[in-house]
């Protein structure tokens, strides 16, 4: 008997994220077709959660497609890269003009642009969609960043907006822009996430080194910070992690975890994209490199044997002042990370003609996602008031926060350097701030050197045009 077309949307790929997204849709009143390459996962979803809403299970991809109302909307939740291409290749011959394929995984935006173009030529809509919030967010309300055509969003939008996180009655979902825009914004979100976590880790390291405090004591500091300007999901869970005790050993959990951070690639993609676009995202880059360095165990061990442990004896005399200095330095550095991330989104939007609304992006990130933070409302307001804001750092709220934090920022970075405590993200963020506001940078000398060895020319401060000095001749200047 032929499968009845009763489902409003389908999900293929029922690992944890796909499973939870399907459950979220069903809980919100949508009839959801579900499919997995291994039928056992489809059966277990229906057996365990079938009472949460209307599921239409299928064991074959053909039956799955047949169960969907037209225009069909299929969410693909499989591993990025070749597995995604394999599912698309199998799925597309079963679809008809006007149908929609949604890739809700962490795909590279360039792959999304390629896939969108290929499916558009076949009369299909391909929607690269960033989804942030982890397993819990997928079930209870994620931040959703859909790209693709406006026509596809007309069908998907009402469903996605209903299942997304809600903040002050506004869904954390909106149409980001064409083709790869959604996955690009999700990529930069993850880059900011890298910087945010690295800065939090450095703040923890500073407090532990300077105060000789226990992780549980530092957890209380983070709980206090979470009640103020630093309030965010990551600060909140930092307190939880630091307060946790390992059941097997009775030791602080953070002390039994190997200090080698892993990454899935989105941070690296962010840095590579920023280099291509010429956007200095120094805090995000340092955070990405810090993860890489942490994994080079052999090099770290060799350096310790050669030079001794990096940390020197450090005891802060004024505990209260030091804690406040670290808090202010953390806030200023986090603002730099977000400012660089939004610069990157603007550059990508211009390069690919996406017309991304920066204030709208901040709105999407206010709930559900990993980098949700209290000051995202301030970011939204800043870009809504001045869409062409040259940098988030000069918006009044952020300019005041950074200015207030500069003395603390300098003390923290200087004290850390003297004590041998590495603070790559704090330090690079401060250097970025200083470079951005410098009257004159040493780039003038770099241009002179480039002209000397490679005749690359330079521009002058006193007249228009490009010039070259005849360095190996009489050193006269000629027009470039």
XYZ file of C-alpha atoms in Angstrom:
480
model
C 0.000 0.000 0.000
C 1.380 3.413 -0.984
C 2.543 5.716 1.804
C 0.071 8.539 2.531
C 1.492 12.089 2.214
C 0.567 13.372 5.672
C 3.799 14.745 7.174
C 4.540 18.480 7.101
C 8.283 18.038 7.460
C 10.747 15.156 7.563
C 13.988 14.398 9.366
C 16.495 11.856 8.048
C 19.436 11.077 10.287
C 18.307 10.232 13.811
C 21.447 10.507 15.908
C 20.931 12.642 19.011
C 20.602 16.030 17.260
C 18.267 14.737 14.531
C 16.223 12.750 17.023
C 15.779 15.759 19.319
C 14.938 18.104 16.465
C 12.254 15.674 15.261
C 10.849 15.443 18.785
C 10.828 19.242 19.098
C 8.841 19.558 15.867
C 6.369 16.868 16.969
C 5.943 18.432 20.413
C 5.022 21.696 18.710
C 2.167 20.116 16.773
C 3.797 19.274 13.461
C 3.457 15.863 11.830
C 7.027 14.656 11.340
C 8.267 11.989 8.937
C 11.308 10.212 10.365
C 13.932 8.021 8.711
C 17.358 6.658 9.482
C 19.742 4.507 7.495
C 19.563 2.031 10.382
C 15.834 1.339 10.898
C 16.408 0.433 14.564
C 16.892 4.132 15.389
C 13.616 5.037 13.705
C 11.786 2.329 15.622
C 13.322 3.305 18.951
C 12.383 6.970 18.457
C 8.736 6.071 17.880
C 8.708 3.455 20.669
C 10.242 5.798 23.263
C 8.751 9.144 22.249
C 5.752 8.377 20.057
C 3.430 9.870 22.656
C 5.031 13.319 22.235
C 3.344 14.006 18.893
C 2.656 12.697 15.412
C 5.513 10.734 13.817
C 5.369 8.990 10.442
C 8.191 6.410 10.416
C 9.652 4.926 7.228
C 12.359 2.335 6.736
C 13.123 3.267 3.115
C 14.026 6.703 1.811
C 11.399 6.330 -0.956
C 8.617 5.721 1.580
C 9.957 8.599 3.702
C 9.721 11.027 0.753
C 6.279 9.687 -0.197
C 4.991 10.446 3.314
C 5.659 14.192 2.939
C 3.141 16.800 1.854
C 4.167 18.939 -1.114
C 6.200 21.015 -1.391
C 8.244 18.509 0.564
C 10.635 19.743 3.268
C 13.375 17.326 4.320
C 15.865 18.047 7.108
C 19.155 16.167 6.676
C 20.975 15.586 9.977
C 24.088 13.574 9.139
C 27.821 14.129 9.449
C 29.161 17.065 7.414
C 31.112 16.490 4.212
C 30.905 13.327 2.121
C 28.082 11.731 4.196
C 25.877 14.783 3.538
C 26.623 14.633 -0.190
C 25.792 10.907 -0.202
C 22.371 11.482 1.385
C 21.610 14.362 -0.990
C 22.580 12.246 -3.998
C 20.215 9.512 -2.840
C 17.431 11.905 -1.929
C 17.314 14.255 -4.929
C 16.068 11.739 -7.537
C 13.032 11.134 -5.320
C 12.091 14.822 -5.123
C 10.144 17.111 -7.442
C 10.399 20.746 -8.461
C 9.821 23.123 -5.565
C 10.792 20.628 -2.857
C 13.159 21.754 -0.089
C 16.275 20.054 1.288
C 17.530 21.450 4.611
C 21.066 20.703 5.801
C 20.969 21.433 9.537
C 24.447 20.092 10.261
C 27.704 21.999 10.688
C 28.546 22.219 6.994
C 31.201 24.505 5.555
C 29.422 27.448 3.932
C 31.331 26.935 0.680
C 29.894 23.400 0.449
C 26.450 24.846 1.079
C 26.887 27.378 -1.737
C 27.934 24.555 -4.079
C 24.987 22.367 -3.095
C 22.493 25.234 -3.292
C 23.586 26.064 -6.839
C 23.446 22.412 -7.956
C 19.958 21.826 -6.537
C 18.654 25.154 -7.829
C 19.529 24.004 -11.341
C 17.233 21.017 -10.725
C 14.369 23.200 -9.517
C 14.929 22.358 -5.840
C 15.570 24.584 -2.845
C 18.630 23.859 -0.698
C 18.654 25.505 2.708
C 21.876 25.481 4.727
C 20.730 26.025 8.296
C 22.852 26.688 11.350
C 21.451 25.154 14.530
C 23.019 26.009 17.879
C 22.211 24.853 21.371
C 23.534 21.319 21.472
C 21.383 18.302 22.266
C 19.244 20.118 24.821
C 18.690 23.117 22.560
C 17.604 20.917 19.653
C 14.895 19.475 21.904
C 13.828 22.481 23.972
C 14.477 25.399 21.614
C 17.662 26.105 19.648
C 18.914 29.189 17.878
C 18.200 28.602 14.176
C 20.019 30.348 11.306
C 18.459 29.386 7.946
C 19.922 30.476 4.626
C 18.507 29.682 1.203
C 15.732 31.302 -0.801
C 12.997 33.545 0.554
C 10.495 31.135 -1.034
C 11.802 28.199 1.002
C 11.643 30.273 4.187
C 7.978 30.994 3.531
C 7.304 27.283 4.233
C 10.046 26.614 6.799
C 9.839 29.869 8.750
C 6.589 29.238 10.652
C 7.825 25.800 11.749
C 11.375 26.880 12.642
C 10.216 29.991 14.465
C 7.818 27.924 16.566
C 10.438 25.369 17.667
C 13.232 27.931 18.230
C 14.116 29.446 21.583
C 11.948 32.453 22.459
C 13.245 35.618 24.141
C 10.751 38.318 25.156
C 8.245 36.759 22.773
C 10.657 36.888 19.800
C 11.854 33.640 18.211
C 15.616 33.088 17.925
C 15.219 32.345 14.229
C 15.051 34.490 11.111
C 15.963 34.196 7.453
C 19.681 35.065 7.389
C 20.207 35.407 3.636
C 20.709 33.483 0.367
C 22.681 30.278 -0.295
C 25.461 29.841 2.312
C 24.557 32.769 4.579
C 23.039 30.617 7.332
C 26.007 28.287 7.626
C 28.420 31.233 7.405
C 26.755 32.946 10.372
C 26.766 29.647 12.313
C 30.481 29.236 11.516
C 31.266 32.695 12.916
C 29.049 31.941 15.936
C 31.267 28.947 16.618
C 34.401 31.061 16.148
C 33.147 33.515 18.770
C 32.344 30.499 20.944
C 36.010 29.395 20.678
C 37.190 32.840 21.791
C 34.626 33.055 24.584
C 35.631 29.685 26.045
C 39.362 30.438 25.768
C 38.908 33.769 27.561
C 36.872 32.088 30.322
C 39.569 29.413 30.661
C 42.284 32.069 30.894
C 40.277 33.951 33.552
C 39.986 30.714 35.549
C 43.730 30.077 35.153
C 44.568 33.599 36.332
C 42.325 33.316 39.394
C 43.764 29.945 40.304
C 47.376 31.065 39.856
C 47.001 34.453 41.516
C 44.751 33.486 44.418
C 45.802 29.858 44.935
C 42.033 29.288 44.951
C 40.311 25.944 44.579
C 38.052 25.267 41.596
C 35.035 25.343 43.945
C 36.038 28.791 45.216
C 36.468 30.036 41.640
C 33.051 28.576 40.786
C 31.538 30.999 43.309
C 33.319 33.913 41.614
C 31.854 32.896 38.270
C 28.390 32.621 39.824
C 28.704 36.196 41.049
C 29.878 37.339 37.623
C 26.925 35.621 35.981
C 24.576 37.953 37.868
C 26.091 41.021 36.174
C 27.280 42.240 32.767
C 29.057 38.936 32.075
C 25.822 36.984 32.465
C 25.774 34.253 29.820
C 25.242 30.553 29.262
C 28.996 29.849 29.162
C 29.695 31.724 32.410
C 26.808 29.845 34.049
C 28.054 26.394 33.041
C 31.648 27.329 33.914
C 30.500 27.644 37.525
C 28.800 24.235 37.266
C 31.888 22.533 35.827
C 34.262 24.096 38.370
C 32.012 23.122 41.295
C 31.743 19.503 40.136
C 33.604 16.783 42.063
C 34.835 13.598 40.404
C 33.032 10.647 41.990
C 35.886 8.186 41.420
C 38.655 10.225 43.052
C 36.935 12.871 45.155
C 39.056 15.485 43.396
C 37.840 18.557 41.579
C 36.519 17.390 38.200
C 38.557 19.964 36.270
C 41.771 18.501 37.754
C 41.166 14.995 36.424
C 40.365 16.106 32.854
C 43.253 15.931 30.366
C 44.320 19.458 29.417
C 44.175 18.884 25.657
C 41.196 20.623 24.030
C 39.631 19.157 20.925
C 37.901 20.878 18.008
C 35.628 19.827 15.150
C 36.813 22.368 12.591
C 34.434 25.332 12.705
C 36.953 27.520 14.541
C 39.579 26.703 11.944
C 37.112 27.433 9.136
C 36.332 30.806 10.723
C 40.000 31.792 10.844
C 40.628 30.612 7.280
C 37.621 32.564 6.003
C 38.692 35.708 7.858
C 42.154 35.476 6.299
C 40.558 35.190 2.852
C 38.406 38.246 3.548
C 41.220 40.240 5.185
C 39.426 40.590 8.529
C 41.590 40.538 11.699
C 39.805 38.203 14.128
C 42.835 37.931 16.396
C 41.003 36.742 19.515
C 39.250 33.929 17.657
C 42.510 32.957 15.922
C 44.442 32.839 19.209
C 41.719 30.733 20.796
C 41.885 28.296 17.881
C 45.682 28.101 18.059
C 45.526 27.672 21.852
C 43.458 24.511 21.364
C 45.993 23.277 18.819
C 48.909 23.994 21.147
C 47.216 22.177 24.029
C 47.178 19.009 21.925
C 50.921 19.053 21.172
C 51.769 16.982 24.244
C 55.256 15.945 23.105
C 56.350 19.506 22.415
C 54.921 20.707 25.717
C 56.767 17.985 27.632
C 60.044 18.743 25.834
C 59.690 22.459 26.612
C 58.985 21.752 30.291
C 62.114 19.611 30.502
C 64.200 22.309 28.818
C 62.836 25.406 30.538
C 60.902 24.278 33.585
C 57.232 24.876 34.366
C 55.830 28.100 32.892
C 54.213 29.257 36.128
C 56.200 31.286 38.637
C 55.278 31.739 42.301
C 52.500 34.318 42.327
C 50.476 35.480 45.278
C 48.076 38.374 44.846
C 47.999 40.731 47.826
C 44.637 42.422 47.219
C 42.228 39.614 46.389
C 39.165 41.782 45.796
C 40.954 44.153 43.413
C 42.497 41.277 41.474
C 39.150 39.493 41.006
C 37.597 42.717 39.761
C 40.537 43.317 37.411
C 40.100 39.861 35.883
C 36.345 40.433 35.529
C 36.853 43.746 33.714
C 39.586 42.293 31.507
C 37.342 39.345 30.643
C 34.446 41.635 29.719
C 36.652 43.865 27.528
C 38.210 40.872 25.783
C 34.808 39.269 25.171
C 33.568 42.505 23.601
C 36.577 42.424 21.254
C 35.737 38.818 20.260
C 32.121 39.698 19.450
C 33.172 42.876 17.631
C 35.587 40.889 15.461
C 32.932 38.260 14.786
C 30.405 40.837 13.613
C 33.100 42.483 11.441
C 33.619 39.076 9.863
C 29.891 38.587 9.192
C 29.659 42.039 7.599
C 32.648 41.284 5.352
C 31.207 37.930 4.298
C 27.826 39.517 3.624
C 29.428 42.093 1.332
C 31.672 39.588 -0.423
C 28.840 37.174 -1.231
C 26.027 39.737 -1.563
C 23.959 38.293 1.283
C 22.651 41.519 2.867
C 22.825 40.060 6.394
C 21.157 42.140 9.124
C 23.711 42.378 11.959
C 21.135 43.479 14.530
C 18.962 40.570 13.409
C 21.888 38.193 13.905
C 22.261 39.377 17.505
C 18.531 38.728 17.950
C 18.929 35.111 16.787
C 21.727 34.572 19.319
C 19.917 35.910 22.399
C 18.546 32.479 23.300
C 19.079 28.813 22.567
C 22.654 29.099 21.321
C 25.936 28.477 23.135
C 27.092 32.119 23.079
C 23.812 33.558 24.346
C 24.685 36.411 26.653
C 23.060 39.348 28.387
C 24.847 41.929 26.262
C 23.482 40.568 22.963
C 20.513 42.889 23.490
C 23.039 45.742 23.546
C 24.599 44.476 20.304
C 21.183 44.340 18.644
C 20.429 47.897 19.789
C 23.815 49.166 18.569
C 23.346 47.832 15.026
C 19.661 48.764 14.890
C 20.587 52.364 15.753
C 23.594 52.488 13.421
C 23.615 49.687 10.792
C 26.928 50.931 9.341
C 28.644 51.072 12.737
C 32.384 50.891 11.888
C 33.095 48.579 14.844
C 31.031 47.410 17.790
C 33.755 48.783 20.060
C 32.686 52.391 19.396
C 28.990 51.877 20.242
C 28.414 53.871 23.473
C 27.684 50.951 25.825
C 30.648 48.911 24.609
C 32.986 51.896 24.375
C 32.234 52.675 28.037
C 32.703 49.061 29.139
C 36.045 48.755 27.351
C 37.291 52.172 28.510
C 36.407 51.335 32.111
C 38.274 48.042 31.801
C 41.501 49.207 30.169
C 43.546 49.784 33.389
C 42.466 46.384 34.733
C 43.130 44.754 31.352
C 46.690 46.083 31.298
C 47.391 45.038 34.879
C 46.093 41.523 34.294
C 48.067 40.956 31.077
C 51.263 42.453 32.563
C 50.989 40.486 35.818
C 50.304 37.277 33.899
C 53.371 37.841 31.697
C 55.575 38.435 34.742
C 54.239 35.304 36.436
C 54.570 33.144 33.315
C 50.838 32.439 33.032
C 49.885 32.235 29.332
C 47.011 34.518 28.299
C 47.037 34.423 24.482
C 43.429 35.550 24.017
C 43.524 38.280 26.693
C 46.839 39.570 25.332
C 45.914 39.517 21.650
C 42.594 41.233 22.392
C 44.378 44.038 24.226
C 46.914 44.368 21.393
C 44.055 44.562 18.875
C 42.409 47.332 20.902
C 45.662 49.291 21.087
C 46.399 48.822 17.370
C 42.881 49.856 16.383
C 43.156 53.211 18.153
C 46.833 53.952 17.438
C 47.511 57.249 15.624
C 50.251 55.587 13.569
C 51.232 51.944 13.189
C 54.629 50.441 12.260
C 53.036 49.213 9.024
C 54.821 52.189 7.423
C 58.139 50.449 8.017
C 56.756 47.174 6.644
C 55.748 48.967 3.440
C 59.245 50.455 3.205
C 60.820 47.019 3.608
C 58.508 45.502 0.984
C 59.447 48.215 -1.446
C 63.172 47.740 -0.688
C 63.334 44.002 -1.367
C 60.501 43.558 -3.857
C 59.657 46.938 -5.403
C 56.100 46.524 -4.077
C 55.616 50.342 -3.922
C 54.112 52.429 -1.144
C 51.760 55.354 -0.677
C 52.686 58.649 0.963
C 50.918 60.684 3.637
C 51.334 63.961 1.747
C 50.141 63.226 -1.786
C 48.086 60.766 -3.830
C 49.463 57.875 -5.867
C 51.881 54.980 -5.385
C 55.672 55.314 -5.371
C 58.893 53.317 -5.488
C 62.349 54.249 -4.247
C 65.314 53.165 -6.392
C 67.039 51.466 -3.462
C 69.875 49.905 -5.440
C 70.358 53.051 -7.532
C 70.491 56.714 -6.539
C 67.556 56.302 -4.087
C 65.416 58.757 -5.941
C 61.691 58.256 -5.922
C 59.620 57.377 -8.962
C 55.902 56.991 -9.468
C 54.650 53.470 -8.975
